[in-house]
Amino acid sequence: MIYGFRVHRGRKGEPKGFTWKDYRDLILRARIQLGGPIVLVWDNLSTHWMPPMEEFIAANEDWLTVFQLPSYAPDLNPQEGIWSLVKRDIGNLAVANIDHLAKTVKRRLKKIQYRPHLIDGCLAQAGLIMDG
């Protein structure tokens, strides 16, 4: 599991979420880290399907394969299972500030990252069986 994280502080001009360039850079970092082809299973977030992102995907189809989920299919999206695990641990957490919350979420994501059986469970629940 490779992830990116951004804290939105509500500052003027600050992006609220990832841009297509942020996703592109995350994909490139994943390729470097994994050293092989990448298979993405993506939902229909508009940023995923912006023309520059589509051009990037097309230009790298020799190592990048993208499967698009149906319009509304949370049961097919393995990230829903990951976020469910995160929320389970922080559901009753009283945080002092946004930095405390961000640190807690990052810590939980890191714990999940090093527990492949949890990730495998989220993939299996979404019907994406990993062979090998």
MMTF fields as JSON, N, C-alpha, C and O atoms, coordinates in Angstrom:
{
  "mmtfVersion": "1.0.0",
  "mmtfProducer": "UNKNOWN",
  "numBonds": 527,
  "numAtoms": 528,
  "numGroups": 132,
  "numChains": 1,
  "numModels": 1,
  "chainsPerModel": [1],
  "groupsPerChain": [132],
  "chainIdList": ["A"],
  "bondAtomList": [4, 2, 8, 6, 12, 10, 16, 14, 20, 18, 24, 22, 28, 26, 32, 30, 36, 34, 40, 38, 44, 42, 48, 46, 52, 50, 56, 54, 60, 58, 64, 62, 68, 66, 72, 70, 76, 74, 80, 78, 84, 82, 88, 86, 92, 90, 96, 94, 100, 98, 104, 102, 108, 106, 112, 110, 116, 114, 120, 118, 124, 122, 128, 126, 132, 130, 136, 134, 140, 138, 144, 142, 148, 146, 152, 150, 156, 154, 160, 158, 164, 162, 168, 166, 172, 170, 176, 174, 180, 178, 184, 182, 188, 186, 192, 190, 196, 194, 200, 198, 204, 202, 208, 206, 212, 210, 216, 214, 220, 218, 224, 222, 228, 226, 232, 230, 236, 234, 240, 238, 244, 242, 248, 246, 252, 250, 256, 254, 260, 258, 264, 262, 268, 266, 272, 270, 276, 274, 280, 278, 284, 282, 288, 286, 292, 290, 296, 294, 300, 298, 304, 302, 308, 306, 312, 310, 316, 314, 320, 318, 324, 322, 328, 326, 332, 330, 336, 334, 340, 338, 344, 342, 348, 346, 352, 350, 356, 354, 360, 358, 364, 362, 368, 366, 372, 370, 376, 374, 380, 378, 384, 382, 388, 386, 392, 390, 396, 394, 400, 398, 404, 402, 408, 406, 412, 410, 416, 414, 420, 418, 424, 422, 428, 426, 432, 430, 436, 434, 440, 438, 444, 442, 448, 446, 452, 450, 456, 454, 460, 458, 464, 462, 468, 466, 472, 470, 476, 474, 480, 478, 484, 482, 488, 486, 492, 490, 496, 494, 500, 498, 504, 502, 508, 506, 512, 510, 516, 514, 520, 518, 524, 522],
  "bondOrderList": [1, 1, 1, 1, 1, 1, 1, 1, 1, 1, 1, 1, 1, 1, 1, 1, 1, 1, 1, 1, 1, 1, 1, 1, 1, 1, 1, 1, 1, 1, 1, 1, 1, 1, 1, 1, 1, 1, 1, 1, 1, 1, 1, 1, 1, 1, 1, 1, 1, 1, 1, 1, 1, 1, 1, 1, 1, 1, 1, 1, 1, 1, 1, 1, 1, 1, 1, 1, 1, 1, 1, 1, 1, 1, 1, 1, 1, 1, 1, 1, 1, 1, 1, 1, 1, 1, 1, 1, 1, 1, 1, 1, 1, 1, 1, 1, 1, 1, 1, 1, 1, 1, 1, 1, 1, 1, 1, 1, 1, 1, 1, 1, 1, 1, 1, 1, 1, 1, 1, 1, 1, 1, 1, 1, 1, 1, 1, 1, 1, 1, 1],
  "groupList": [{"groupName": "MET", "atomNameList": ["N", "CA", "C", "O"], "elementList": ["N", "C", "C", "O"], "formalChargeList": [0, 0, 0, 0], "bondAtomList": [1, 0, 2, 1, 3, 2], "bondOrderList": [1, 1, 2], "singleLetterCode": "M", "chemCompType": "L-PEPTIDE LINKING"}, {"groupName": "ILE", "atomNameList": ["N", "CA", "C", "O"], "elementList": ["N", "C", "C", "O"], "formalChargeList": [0, 0, 0, 0], "bondAtomList": [1, 0, 2, 1, 3, 2], "bondOrderList": [1, 1, 2], "singleLetterCode": "I", "chemCompType": "L-PEPTIDE LINKING"}, {"groupName": "TYR", "atomNameList": ["N", "CA", "C", "O"], "elementList": ["N", "C", "C", "O"], "formalChargeList": [0, 0, 0, 0], "bondAtomList": [1, 0, 2, 1, 3, 2], "bondOrderList": [1, 1, 2], "singleLetterCode": "Y", "chemCompType": "L-PEPTIDE LINKING"}, {"groupName": "GLY", "atomNameList": ["N", "CA", "C", "O"], "elementList": ["N", "C", "C", "O"], "formalChargeList": [0, 0, 0, 0], "bondAtomList": [1, 0, 2, 1, 3, 2], "bondOrderList": [1, 1, 2], "singleLetterCode": "G", "chemCompType": "PEPTIDE LINKING"}, {"groupName": "PHE", "atomNameList": ["N", "CA", "C", "O"], "elementList": ["N", "C", "C", "O"], "formalChargeList": [0, 0, 0, 0], "bondAtomList": [1, 0, 2, 1, 3, 2], "bondOrderList": [1, 1, 2], "singleLetterCode": "F", "chemCompType": "L-PEPTIDE LINKING"}, {"groupName": "ARG", "atomNameList": ["N", "CA", "C", "O"], "elementList": ["N", "C", "C", "O"], "formalChargeList": [0, 0, 0, 0], "bondAtomList": [1, 0, 2, 1, 3, 2], "bondOrderList": [1, 1, 2], "singleLetterCode": "R", "chemCompType": "L-PEPTIDE LINKING"}, {"groupName": "VAL", "atomNameList": ["N", "CA", "C", "O"], "elementList": ["N", "C", "C", "O"], "formalChargeList": [0, 0, 0, 0], "bondAtomList": [1, 0, 2, 1, 3, 2], "bondOrderList": [1, 1, 2], "singleLetterCode": "V", "chemCompType": "L-PEPTIDE LINKING"}, {"groupName": "HIS", "atomNameList": ["N", "CA", "C", "O"], "elementList": ["N", "C", "C", "O"], "formalChargeList": [0, 0, 0, 0], "bondAtomList": [1, 0, 2, 1, 3, 2], "bondOrderList": [1, 1, 2], "singleLetterCode": "H", "chemCompType": "L-PEPTIDE LINKING"}, {"groupName": "LYS", "atomNameList": ["N", "CA", "C", "O"], "elementList": ["N", "C", "C", "O"], "formalChargeList": [0, 0, 0, 0], "bondAtomList": [1, 0, 2, 1, 3, 2], "bondOrderList": [1, 1, 2], "singleLetterCode": "K", "chemCompType": "L-PEPTIDE LINKING"}, {"groupName": "GLU", "atomNameList": ["N", "CA", "C", "O"], "elementList": ["N", "C", "C", "O"], "formalChargeList": [0, 0, 0, 0], "bondAtomList": [1, 0, 2, 1, 3, 2], "bondOrderList": [1, 1, 2], "singleLetterCode": "E", "chemCompType": "L-PEPTIDE LINKING"}, {"groupName": "PRO", "atomNameList": ["N", "CA", "C", "O"], "elementList": ["N", "C", "C", "O"], "formalChargeList": [0, 0, 0, 0], "bondAtomList": [1, 0, 2, 1, 3, 2], "bondOrderList": [1, 1, 2], "singleLetterCode": "P", "chemCompType": "L-PEPTIDE LINKING"}, {"groupName": "THR", "atomNameList": ["N", "CA", "C", "O"], "elementList": ["N", "C", "C", "O"], "formalChargeList": [0, 0, 0, 0], "bondAtomList": [1, 0, 2, 1, 3, 2], "bondOrderList": [1, 1, 2], "singleLetterCode": "T", "chemCompType": "L-PEPTIDE LINKING"}, {"groupName": "TRP", "atomNameList": ["N", "CA", "C", "O"], "elementList": ["N", "C", "C", "O"], "formalChargeList": [0, 0, 0, 0], "bondAtomList": [1, 0, 2, 1, 3, 2], "bondOrderList": [1, 1, 2], "singleLetterCode": "W", "chemCompType": "L-PEPTIDE LINKING"}, {"groupName": "ASP", "atomNameList": ["N", "CA", "C", "O"], "elementList": ["N", "C", "C", "O"], "formalChargeList": [0, 0, 0, 0], "bondAtomList": [1, 0, 2, 1, 3, 2], "bondOrderList": [1, 1, 2], "singleLetterCode": "D", "chemCompType": "L-PEPTIDE LINKING"}, {"groupName": "LEU", "atomNameList": ["N", "CA", "C", "O"], "elementList": ["N", "C", "C", "O"], "formalChargeList": [0, 0, 0, 0], "bondAtomList": [1, 0, 2, 1, 3, 2], "bondOrderList": [1, 1, 2], "singleLetterCode": "L", "chemCompType": "L-PEPTIDE LINKING"}, {"groupName": "ALA", "atomNameList": ["N", "CA", "C", "O"], "elementList": ["N", "C", "C", "O"], "formalChargeList": [0, 0, 0, 0], "bondAtomList": [1, 0, 2, 1, 3, 2], "bondOrderList": [1, 1, 2], "singleLetterCode": "A", "chemCompType": "L-PEPTIDE LINKING"}, {"groupName": "GLN", "atomNameList": ["N", "CA", "C", "O"], "elementList": ["N", "C", "C", "O"], "formalChargeList": [0, 0, 0, 0], "bondAtomList": [1, 0, 2, 1, 3, 2], "bondOrderList": [1, 1, 2], "singleLetterCode": "Q", "chemCompType": "L-PEPTIDE LINKING"}, {"groupName": "ASN", "atomNameList": ["N", "CA", "C", "O"], "elementList": ["N", "C", "C", "O"], "formalChargeList": [0, 0, 0, 0], "bondAtomList": [1, 0, 2, 1, 3, 2], "bondOrderList": [1, 1, 2], "singleLetterCode": "N", "chemCompType": "L-PEPTIDE LINKING"}, {"groupName": "SER", "atomNameList": ["N", "CA", "C", "O"], "elementList": ["N", "C", "C", "O"], "formalChargeList": [0, 0, 0, 0], "bondAtomList": [1, 0, 2, 1, 3, 2], "bondOrderList": [1, 1, 2], "singleLetterCode": "S", "chemCompType": "L-PEPTIDE LINKING"}, {"groupName": "CYS", "atomNameList": ["N", "CA", "C", "O"], "elementList": ["N", "C", "C", "O"], "formalChargeList": [0, 0, 0, 0], "bondAtomList": [1, 0, 2, 1, 3, 2], "bondOrderList": [1, 1, 2], "singleLetterCode": "C", "chemCompType": "L-PEPTIDE LINKING"}],
  "groupTypeList": [0, 1, 2, 3, 4, 5, 6, 7, 5, 3, 5, 8, 3, 9, 10, 8, 3, 4, 11, 12, 8, 13, 2, 5, 13, 14, 1, 14, 5, 15, 5, 1, 16, 14, 3, 3, 10, 1, 6, 14, 6, 12, 13, 17, 14, 18, 11, 7, 12, 0, 10, 10, 0, 9, 9, 4, 1, 15, 15, 17, 9, 13, 12, 14, 11, 6, 4, 16, 14, 10, 18, 2, 15, 10, 13, 14, 17, 10, 16, 9, 3, 1, 12, 18, 14, 6, 8, 5, 13, 1, 3, 17, 14, 15, 6, 15, 17, 1, 13, 7, 14, 15, 8, 11, 6, 8, 5, 5, 14, 8, 8, 1, 16, 2, 5, 10, 7, 14, 1, 13, 3, 19, 14, 15, 16, 15, 3, 14, 1, 0, 13, 3],
  "groupIdList": [1, 2, 3, 4, 5, 6, 7, 8, 9, 10, 11, 12, 13, 14, 15, 16, 17, 18, 19, 20, 21, 22, 23, 24, 25, 26, 27, 28, 29, 30, 31, 32, 33, 34, 35, 36, 37, 38, 39, 40, 41, 42, 43, 44, 45, 46, 47, 48, 49, 50, 51, 52, 53, 54, 55, 56, 57, 58, 59, 60, 61, 62, 63, 64, 65, 66, 67, 68, 69, 70, 71, 72, 73, 74, 75, 76, 77, 78, 79, 80, 81, 82, 83, 84, 85, 86, 87, 88, 89, 90, 91, 92, 93, 94, 95, 96, 97, 98, 99, 100, 101, 102, 103, 104, 105, 106, 107, 108, 109, 110, 111, 112, 113, 114, 115, 116, 117, 118, 119, 120, 121, 122, 123, 124, 125, 126, 127, 128, 129, 130, 131, 132],
  "secStructList": [7, 7, 7, 7, 7, 7, 7, 7, 7, 7, 7, 6, 6, 7, 7, 1, 1, 7, 7, 2, 2, 2, 2, 2, 2, 2, 2, 2, 2, 2, 2, 2, 2, 2, 7, 1, 7, 3, 3, 3, 3, 3, 7, 7, 7, 4, 4, 4, 4, 1, 2, 2, 2, 2, 2, 2, 2, 2, 2, 6, 6, 6, 6, 3, 3, 3, 3, 3, 7, 7, 1, 1, 7, 4, 4, 4, 7, 2, 2, 2, 2, 2, 2, 2, 2, 2, 2, 2, 2, 2, 6, 6, 7, 7, 7, 1, 1, 2, 2, 2, 2, 2, 2, 2, 2, 2, 2, 2, 2, 2, 2, 2, 2, 6, 7, 2, 2, 2, 2, 2, 2, 2, 2, 2, 2, 6, 6, 7, 7, 7, 7, 7],
  "xCoordList": [0.853, 0.0, 0.898, 1.736, 0.707, 1.435, 0.392, -0.59, 0.591, -0.42, 0.231, 1.418, -0.57, -0.169, -1.127, -2.235, -0.693, -1.475, -1.34, -0.237, -2.431, -2.396, -3.331, -4.457, -2.852, -3.667, -4.159, -3.36, -5.46, -6.051, -6.309, -7.048, -5.696, -5.817, -6.752, -6.919, -7.355, -8.309, -7.672, -8.339, -6.406, -5.728, -6.132, -6.42, -6.15, -6.524, -5.559, -4.34, -6.135, -5.341, -4.791, -4.19, -4.989, -4.489, -5.431, -6.645, -4.874, -5.757, -6.382, -5.729, -7.644, -8.343, -7.978, -8.029, -7.62, -7.294, -6.158, -5.51, -5.937, -4.874, -5.252, -6.415, -4.269, -4.441, -4.019, -3.475, -4.265, -3.838, -2.333, -1.835, -1.584, -0.121, 0.298, 1.27, -0.431, -0.13, -0.331, 0.48, -1.424, -1.654, -0.575, -0.07, -0.219, 0.845, 2.137, 2.793, 2.5, 3.741, 3.688, 4.693, 2.535, 2.377, 2.557, 3.197, 1.997, 2.146, 3.612, 4.113, 4.291, 5.707, 6.554, 7.461, 6.264, 6.994, 6.735, 7.639, 5.489, 5.146, 5.908, 6.397, 6.007, 6.734, 8.203, 8.782, 8.799, 10.203, 10.364, 11.282, 9.471, 9.567, 9.342, 10.04, 8.373, 8.033, 8.895, 9.088, 9.412, 10.297, 9.628, 10.284, 8.342, 7.643, 6.379, 6.137, 5.568, 4.33, 3.348, 3.4, 2.463, 1.462, 0.078, -0.19, -0.794, -2.198, -2.999, -2.948, -3.739, -4.581, -6.036, -6.495, -6.751, -8.195, -8.743, -8.627, -9.341, -9.743, -11.238, -11.951, -11.69, -13.083, -13.238, -12.327, -14.366, -14.67, -14.411, -15.069, -13.484, -13.109, -12.677, -11.876, -13.196, -12.933, -11.444, -11.007, -10.668, -9.234, -8.543, -7.552, -9.055, -8.461, -8.613, -7.817, -9.623, -9.953, -9.809, -10.403, -9.03, -8.754, -7.9, -7.117, -8.043, -7.272, -5.759, -5.173, -5.101, -3.661, -3.354, -2.342, -4.221, -4.014, -4.244, -3.492, -5.271, -5.526, -4.357, -3.995, -3.769, -2.601, -1.414, -0.692, -1.22, -0.149, -0.354, 0.588, -1.588, -1.894, -1.619, -0.99, -2.086, -1.892, -0.408, 0.029, 0.359, 1.788, 2.592, 3.723, 2.023, 2.756, 2.062, 2.237, 1.278, 0.511, 1.366, 0.858, 2.659, 3.54, 3.79, 4.121, 3.64, 3.832, 2.674, 2.667, 1.691, 0.579, -0.749, -1.092, -1.493, -2.809, -3.824, -3.634, -4.903, -5.915, -7.263, -7.707, -7.905, -9.27, -10.167, -9.889, -11.236, -12.163, -13.344, -13.977, -13.624, -14.781, -16.06, -16.014, -17.198, -18.473, -18.724, -18.064, -19.671, -19.921, -20.061, -19.417, -20.865, -20.987, -20.872, -21.817, -19.724, -19.504, -18.569, -17.487, -18.956, -18.063, -17.739, -16.677, -18.641, -18.389, -17.292, -16.737, -16.966, -15.9, -14.576, -13.561, -14.589, -13.421, -12.651, -13.142, -11.457, -10.717, -10.311, -10.07, -10.231, -9.866, -10.94, -10.641, -12.178, -13.24, -12.931, -13.174, -12.396, -12.017, -10.865, -10.851, -9.89, -8.752, -9.247, -8.88, -10.091, -10.588, -11.465, -11.497, -12.168, -12.965, -12.064, -12.401, -10.91, -9.957, -9.41, -9.265, -9.109, -8.592, -9.653, -9.366, -10.867, -11.945, -12.279, -12.659, -12.135, -12.417, -11.51, -11.937, -10.265, -9.309, -9.425, -9.078, -9.91, -9.934, -11.349, -11.543, -12.322, -13.72, -14.026, -14.821, -13.444, -13.718, -12.55, -12.459, -11.674, -10.493, -10.847, -11.5, -10.424, -10.567, -9.214, -8.237, -9.16, -7.892, -7.764, -8.755, -6.523, -6.25, -6.285, -6.677, -5.865, -5.821, -5.679, -5.604, -5.645, -5.567, -4.271, -4.257, -3.189, -1.915, -1.967, -1.399, -2.64, -2.805, -3.613, -3.264, -4.689, -5.5, -4.677, -4.71, -3.949, -3.138, -2.101, -1.904, -1.447, -0.433, -1.057, -0.462, -2.237, -2.924, -3.334, -3.164, -3.868, -4.278, -3.053, -3.089, -1.974, -0.748, -0.209, 0.229, -0.239, 0.25, -0.586, -0.043, -1.893, -2.764, -2.543, -2.51, -2.391, -2.118, -0.801, -0.701, 0.191, 1.495, 1.351, 1.948, 0.563, 0.343, -0.313, 0.065, -1.303, -1.986, -1.014, -1.025, -0.18, 0.781, 1.689, 2.08, 2.026, 2.933, 2.206, 2.808, 0.923, 0.13, -0.587, -1.77, 0.156, -0.399, -1.713, -2.526, -1.925, -3.172, -4.384, -5.466, -4.212, -5.318, -5.611, -6.77, -4.564, -4.725, -5.339, -6.25, -4.841, -5.399, -6.891, -7.677, -7.271, -8.68, -9.533, -10.654, -9.012, -9.748, -9.877, -10.911, -8.824, -8.876, -9.869, -10.656, -9.831, -10.74, -12.189, -13.073, -12.435, -13.795, -14.339, -15.541, -13.45, -13.861, -13.909, -14.237, -13.583, -13.614, -12.353, -12.341, -11.288, -10.006, -9.061, -8.41, -8.978, -8.175, -6.743, -6.508, -5.788, -4.378, -3.822, -3.887, -3.276, -2.627, -1.125, -0.56, -0.483, 0.97, 1.472, 2.686],
  "yCoordList": [-1.171, 0.0, 1.232, 1.413, 2.053, 3.32, 4.422, 4.344, 5.434, 6.476, 7.847, 7.982, 8.848, 10.241, 10.89, 10.402, 11.978, 12.6, 14.114, 14.624, 14.822, 16.279, 16.793, 16.318, 17.761, 18.404, 19.725, 20.55, 19.925, 21.183, 22.075, 21.708, 23.235, 24.16, 25.334, 26.217, 25.348, 26.402, 27.713, 28.747, 27.686, 28.914, 29.283, 28.413, 30.561, 31.052, 30.499, 30.584, 29.933, 29.393, 27.994, 27.402, 27.469, 26.13, 25.077, 25.153, 24.092, 23.051, 22.223, 21.917, 21.865, 21.06, 19.587, 18.853, 19.174, 17.77, 17.638, 18.616, 16.414, 16.142, 16.687, 16.633, 17.208, 17.603, 16.434, 15.445, 16.543, 15.459, 15.293, 14.178, 16.389, 16.301, 15.537, 14.782, 15.732, 14.987, 13.488, 12.677, 13.121, 11.706, 11.164, 10.061, 11.938, 11.518, 11.265, 10.242, 12.208, 12.066, 10.866, 10.179, 10.61, 9.44, 8.148, 7.207, 8.112, 6.934, 6.729, 5.605, 7.808, 7.702, 7.243, 6.428, 7.762, 7.316, 5.841, 5.107, 5.412, 4.0, 3.124, 2.055, 3.571, 2.782, 2.65, 1.569, 3.736, 3.697, 2.76, 1.941, 2.887, 2.07, 0.593, -0.263, 0.29, -1.098, -1.712, -2.928, -0.871, -1.354, -2.201, -3.014, -2.022, -2.822, -2.145, -0.976, -2.887, -2.312, -1.987, -2.574, -1.048, -0.59, -0.874, -0.625, -1.392, -1.569, -0.711, -0.916, 0.252, 1.128, 0.718, 0.394, 0.733, 0.566, 1.885, 2.202, 2.639, 4.005, 4.203, 3.613, 5.068, 5.47, 6.611, 6.879, 7.264, 8.276, 9.699, 10.631, 9.877, 11.218, 12.001, 11.513, 13.195, 13.955, 14.192, 14.248, 14.331, 14.56, 13.375, 13.554, 12.175, 10.981, 10.979, 10.356, 11.666, 11.577, 12.903, 13.096, 13.812, 15.076, 14.77, 13.82, 15.561, 15.305, 15.136, 14.227, 15.973, 15.737, 14.396, 13.766, 13.963, 12.67, 11.542, 10.566, 11.664, 10.653, 10.564, 9.473, 11.707, 11.727, 11.02, 10.267, 11.268, 10.596, 9.085, 8.326, 8.656, 7.22, 6.613, 5.559, 7.273, 6.766, 6.706, 5.769, 7.693, 7.746, 6.679, 6.382, 6.101, 5.129, 3.781, 3.037, 3.46, 2.216, 0.964, -0.136, 1.108, -0.064, -0.561, -1.732, 0.303, -0.132, 0.249, -0.119, 0.99, 1.479, 0.999, 1.323, 0.223, -0.255, 0.316, 0.241, 0.887, 1.513, 0.86, 0.747, 0.434, -0.071, 0.944, 1.38, 1.312, 2.297, 1.58, 0.72, 1.954, 1.404, 2.012, 3.093, 1.335, 1.938, 3.235, 3.508, 4.015, 5.349, 5.36, 6.17, 4.502, 4.448, 2.992, 2.216, 2.634, 1.237, 1.131, 0.556, 1.674, 1.594, 0.166, -0.088, -0.77, -2.169, -2.79, -3.825, -2.169, -2.664, -1.935, -2.295, -0.927, -0.066, -0.483, -0.284, -1.054, -1.524, -0.41, -0.678, 0.826, 1.911, 2.152, 2.667, 1.785, 1.926, 1.066, 1.479, -0.127, -1.002, -0.431, -0.525, 0.165, 0.788, 1.925, 2.009, 2.807, 3.933, 3.457, 4.088, 2.357, 1.8, 1.382, 1.603, 0.774, 0.391, 1.616, 1.608, 2.658, 3.892, 4.503, 4.861, 4.617, 5.248, 4.46, 5.038, 3.14, 2.305, 2.691, 2.686, 3.023, 3.358, 4.793, 5.088, 5.688, 7.096, 7.613, 8.81, 6.734, 7.134, 7.913, 8.851, 7.573, 8.245, 9.096, 9.436, 9.433, 10.21, 11.69, 12.266, 12.28, 13.73, 14.354, 14.136, 15.123, 15.692, 17.134, 17.848, 17.547, 18.911, 19.888, 21.045, 19.402, 20.272, 19.412, 18.185, 20.068, 19.353, 18.561, 17.485, 19.08, 18.365, 17.057, 16.049, 17.078, 15.863, 14.823, 13.643, 15.267, 14.36, 13.791, 12.585, 14.643, 14.201, 13.177, 12.162, 13.436, 12.514, 11.161, 10.114, 11.186, 9.954, 9.15, 7.931, 9.82, 9.132, 8.548, 7.403, 9.317, 8.815, 7.598, 6.631, 7.645, 6.519, 5.264, 4.168, 5.432, 4.279, 3.729, 2.513, 4.612, 4.163, 3.39, 2.376, 3.869, 3.191, 1.805, 0.846, 1.684, 0.375, -0.59, -1.758, -0.087, -0.921, -1.318, -2.455, -0.373, -0.618, -1.801, -2.534, -1.99, -3.07, -4.312, -5.185, -4.382, -5.572, -6.042, -5.767, -6.758, -7.151, -7.928, -7.864, -8.657, -9.417, -8.482, -8.846, -7.278, -6.309, -5.805, -5.693, -5.504, -5.029, -6.133, -5.877, -7.363, -8.494, -8.658, -8.973, -8.445, -8.548, -7.496, -7.782, -6.282, -5.211, -5.507, -5.231, -6.071, -6.451, -7.59, -7.564, -8.581, -9.723, -9.287, -9.75, -8.403, -7.924, -7.195, -7.226, -6.538, -5.832, -6.755, -6.32, -8.034, -8.99, -8.992, -9.546, -8.371, -8.318, -9.288, -8.936, -10.485, -11.537, -11.431, -11.343, -11.44, -11.369, -12.78, -13.524, -13.157, -14.46, -14.285, -13.293, -15.237, -15.186, -15.0, -14.94],
  "zCoordList": [0.0, 0.0, 0.0, 0.883, -0.987, -1.088, -1.093, -1.831, -0.288, -0.172, -0.101, 0.194, -0.375, -0.205, 0.771, 0.996, 1.338, 2.399, 2.291, 2.093, 2.416, 2.398, 3.491, 3.634, 4.251, 5.275, 4.704, 4.26, 4.713, 4.239, 5.45, 6.364, 5.438, 6.569, 6.276, 7.117, 5.096, 4.762, 4.351, 4.339, 4.019, 3.601, 2.181, 1.359, 1.906, 0.589, -0.465, -0.319, -1.526, -2.612, -2.375, -3.272, -1.19, -0.871, -1.462, -1.27, -2.183, -2.723, -1.609, -0.61, -1.785, -0.781, -0.885, 0.102, -2.056, -2.27, -3.26, -3.634, -3.669, -4.632, -6.003, -6.405, -6.71, -8.097, -8.982, -8.489, -10.276, -11.173, -11.12, -11.275, -10.902, -10.811, -9.559, -9.583, -8.473, -7.245, -7.458, -7.01, -8.149, -8.445, -9.367, -9.156, -10.391, -11.309, -10.548, -10.745, -9.673, -8.904, -7.964, -7.78, -7.372, -6.499, -7.296, -6.828, -8.483, -9.348, -9.717, -9.684, -10.065, -10.423, -9.236, -9.402, -8.041, -6.845, -6.564, -6.166, -6.774, -6.573, -7.554, -7.189, -8.787, -9.791, -9.402, -9.51, -8.956, -8.537, -7.336, -7.299, -6.361, -5.152, -5.453, -4.911, -6.311, -6.588, -7.68, -7.718, -8.565, -9.615, -10.679, -11.329, -10.861, -11.858, -12.327, -12.025, -13.071, -13.59, -12.463, -11.382, -12.74, -11.773, -12.333, -13.509, -11.491, -11.84, -10.869, -9.656, -11.412, -10.599, -10.74, -11.835, -9.64, -9.661, -9.134, -7.95, -10.044, -9.701, -9.749, -10.56, -8.836, -8.861, -9.87, -10.654, -9.848, -10.857, -10.383, -10.847, -9.488, -9.072, -10.304, -11.101, -10.463, -11.69, -11.927, -13.076, -10.87, -11.009, -11.676, -12.383, -11.458, -12.062, -13.575, -14.278, -14.078, -15.502, -16.229, -17.29, -15.673, -16.372, -17.609, -17.598, -18.663, -19.889, -19.668, -20.255, -18.846, -18.657, -17.99, -18.297, -17.084, -16.425, -17.42, -17.435, -18.247, -19.271, -20.249, -20.689, -20.588, -21.471, -20.812, -21.466, -19.517, -18.78, -18.792, -19.019, -18.546, -18.539, -19.915, -20.018, -20.959, -22.32, -22.687, -23.355, -22.255, -22.582, -21.843, -22.229, -20.785, -19.968, -19.903, -18.938, -20.919, -20.877, -20.929, -20.712, -21.215, -21.198, -19.776, -19.588, -18.774, -17.393, -16.469, -15.294, -17.005, -16.183, -16.765, -17.902, -15.972, -16.363, -15.385, -14.171, -15.912, -15.064, -15.324, -16.467, -14.241, -14.301, -13.614, -12.497, -14.286, -13.73, -13.092, -13.703, -11.854, -11.161, -11.736, -12.324, -11.576, -11.985, -11.21, -10.208, -11.681, -11.116, -9.605, -8.937, -9.06, -7.608, -7.193, -7.339, -6.683, -6.312, -5.117, -5.241, -3.953, -2.798, -2.389, -1.821, -2.67, -2.317, -3.174, -2.805, -4.325, -5.189, -4.975, -5.57, -4.137, -3.951, -2.693, -1.582, -2.849, -1.672, -0.712, 0.465, -1.184, -0.274, 0.784, 1.861, 0.489, 1.485, 2.71, 3.844, 2.476, 3.589, 4.395, 5.623, 3.697, 4.386, 5.276, 6.448, 4.706, 5.502, 6.658, 7.714, 6.462, 7.554, 8.717, 9.88, 8.396, 9.442, 10.165, 11.387, 9.414, 10.022, 10.937, 12.079, 10.43, 11.204, 12.467, 13.485, 12.393, 13.56, 14.729, 15.883, 14.422, 15.475, 15.965, 17.108, 15.111, 15.525, 15.767, 15.981, 15.735, 15.874, 17.137, 17.087, 18.238, 19.512, 19.985, 21.165, 19.08, 19.425, 19.567, 18.697, 20.637, 20.819, 20.493, 21.209, 19.42, 18.989, 19.442, 19.594, 19.656, 20.088, 18.916, 19.069, 17.73, 16.553, 15.295, 15.373, 14.148, 12.873, 12.751, 12.154, 13.309, 13.24, 14.031, 13.61, 15.163, 15.964, 15.181, 15.166, 14.535, 13.733, 12.573, 12.324, 11.87, 10.731, 11.176, 10.509, 12.284, 12.808, 13.156, 12.898, 13.732, 14.114, 12.88, 12.851, 11.87, 10.644, 9.944, 9.493, 9.849, 9.213, 9.954, 9.33, 11.272, 12.074, 11.795, 11.656, 11.717, 11.455, 10.046, 9.858, 9.053, 7.689, 7.626, 6.935, 8.339, 8.362, 8.986, 8.496, 10.065, 10.681, 9.702, 9.618, 8.959, 7.972, 6.864, 6.392, 6.458, 5.385, 5.688, 4.778, 6.951, 7.336, 7.836, 8.461, 7.561, 7.891, 6.62, 6.42, 5.765, 4.466, 4.549, 3.628, 5.637, 5.749, 5.811, 5.35, 6.378, 6.4, 4.99, 4.59, 4.25, 2.872, 2.019, 1.232, 2.175, 1.437, 1.739, 0.846, 2.987, 3.371, 2.682, 2.261, 2.564, 1.875, 0.388, -0.219, -0.196, -1.61, -1.825, -2.772, -0.949, -1.072, -0.89, -1.611, 0.066, 0.311, -0.914, -1.179, -1.658, -2.879, -4.08, -5.184, -3.877, -4.967, -5.815, -6.914, -5.308, -6.021, -5.344, -4.361, -5.849, -5.233, -5.748, -6.953, -4.813, -5.17, -5.245, -4.267, -6.396, -6.559, -6.404, -6.866, -5.76, -5.684, -4.37, -4.176]
}
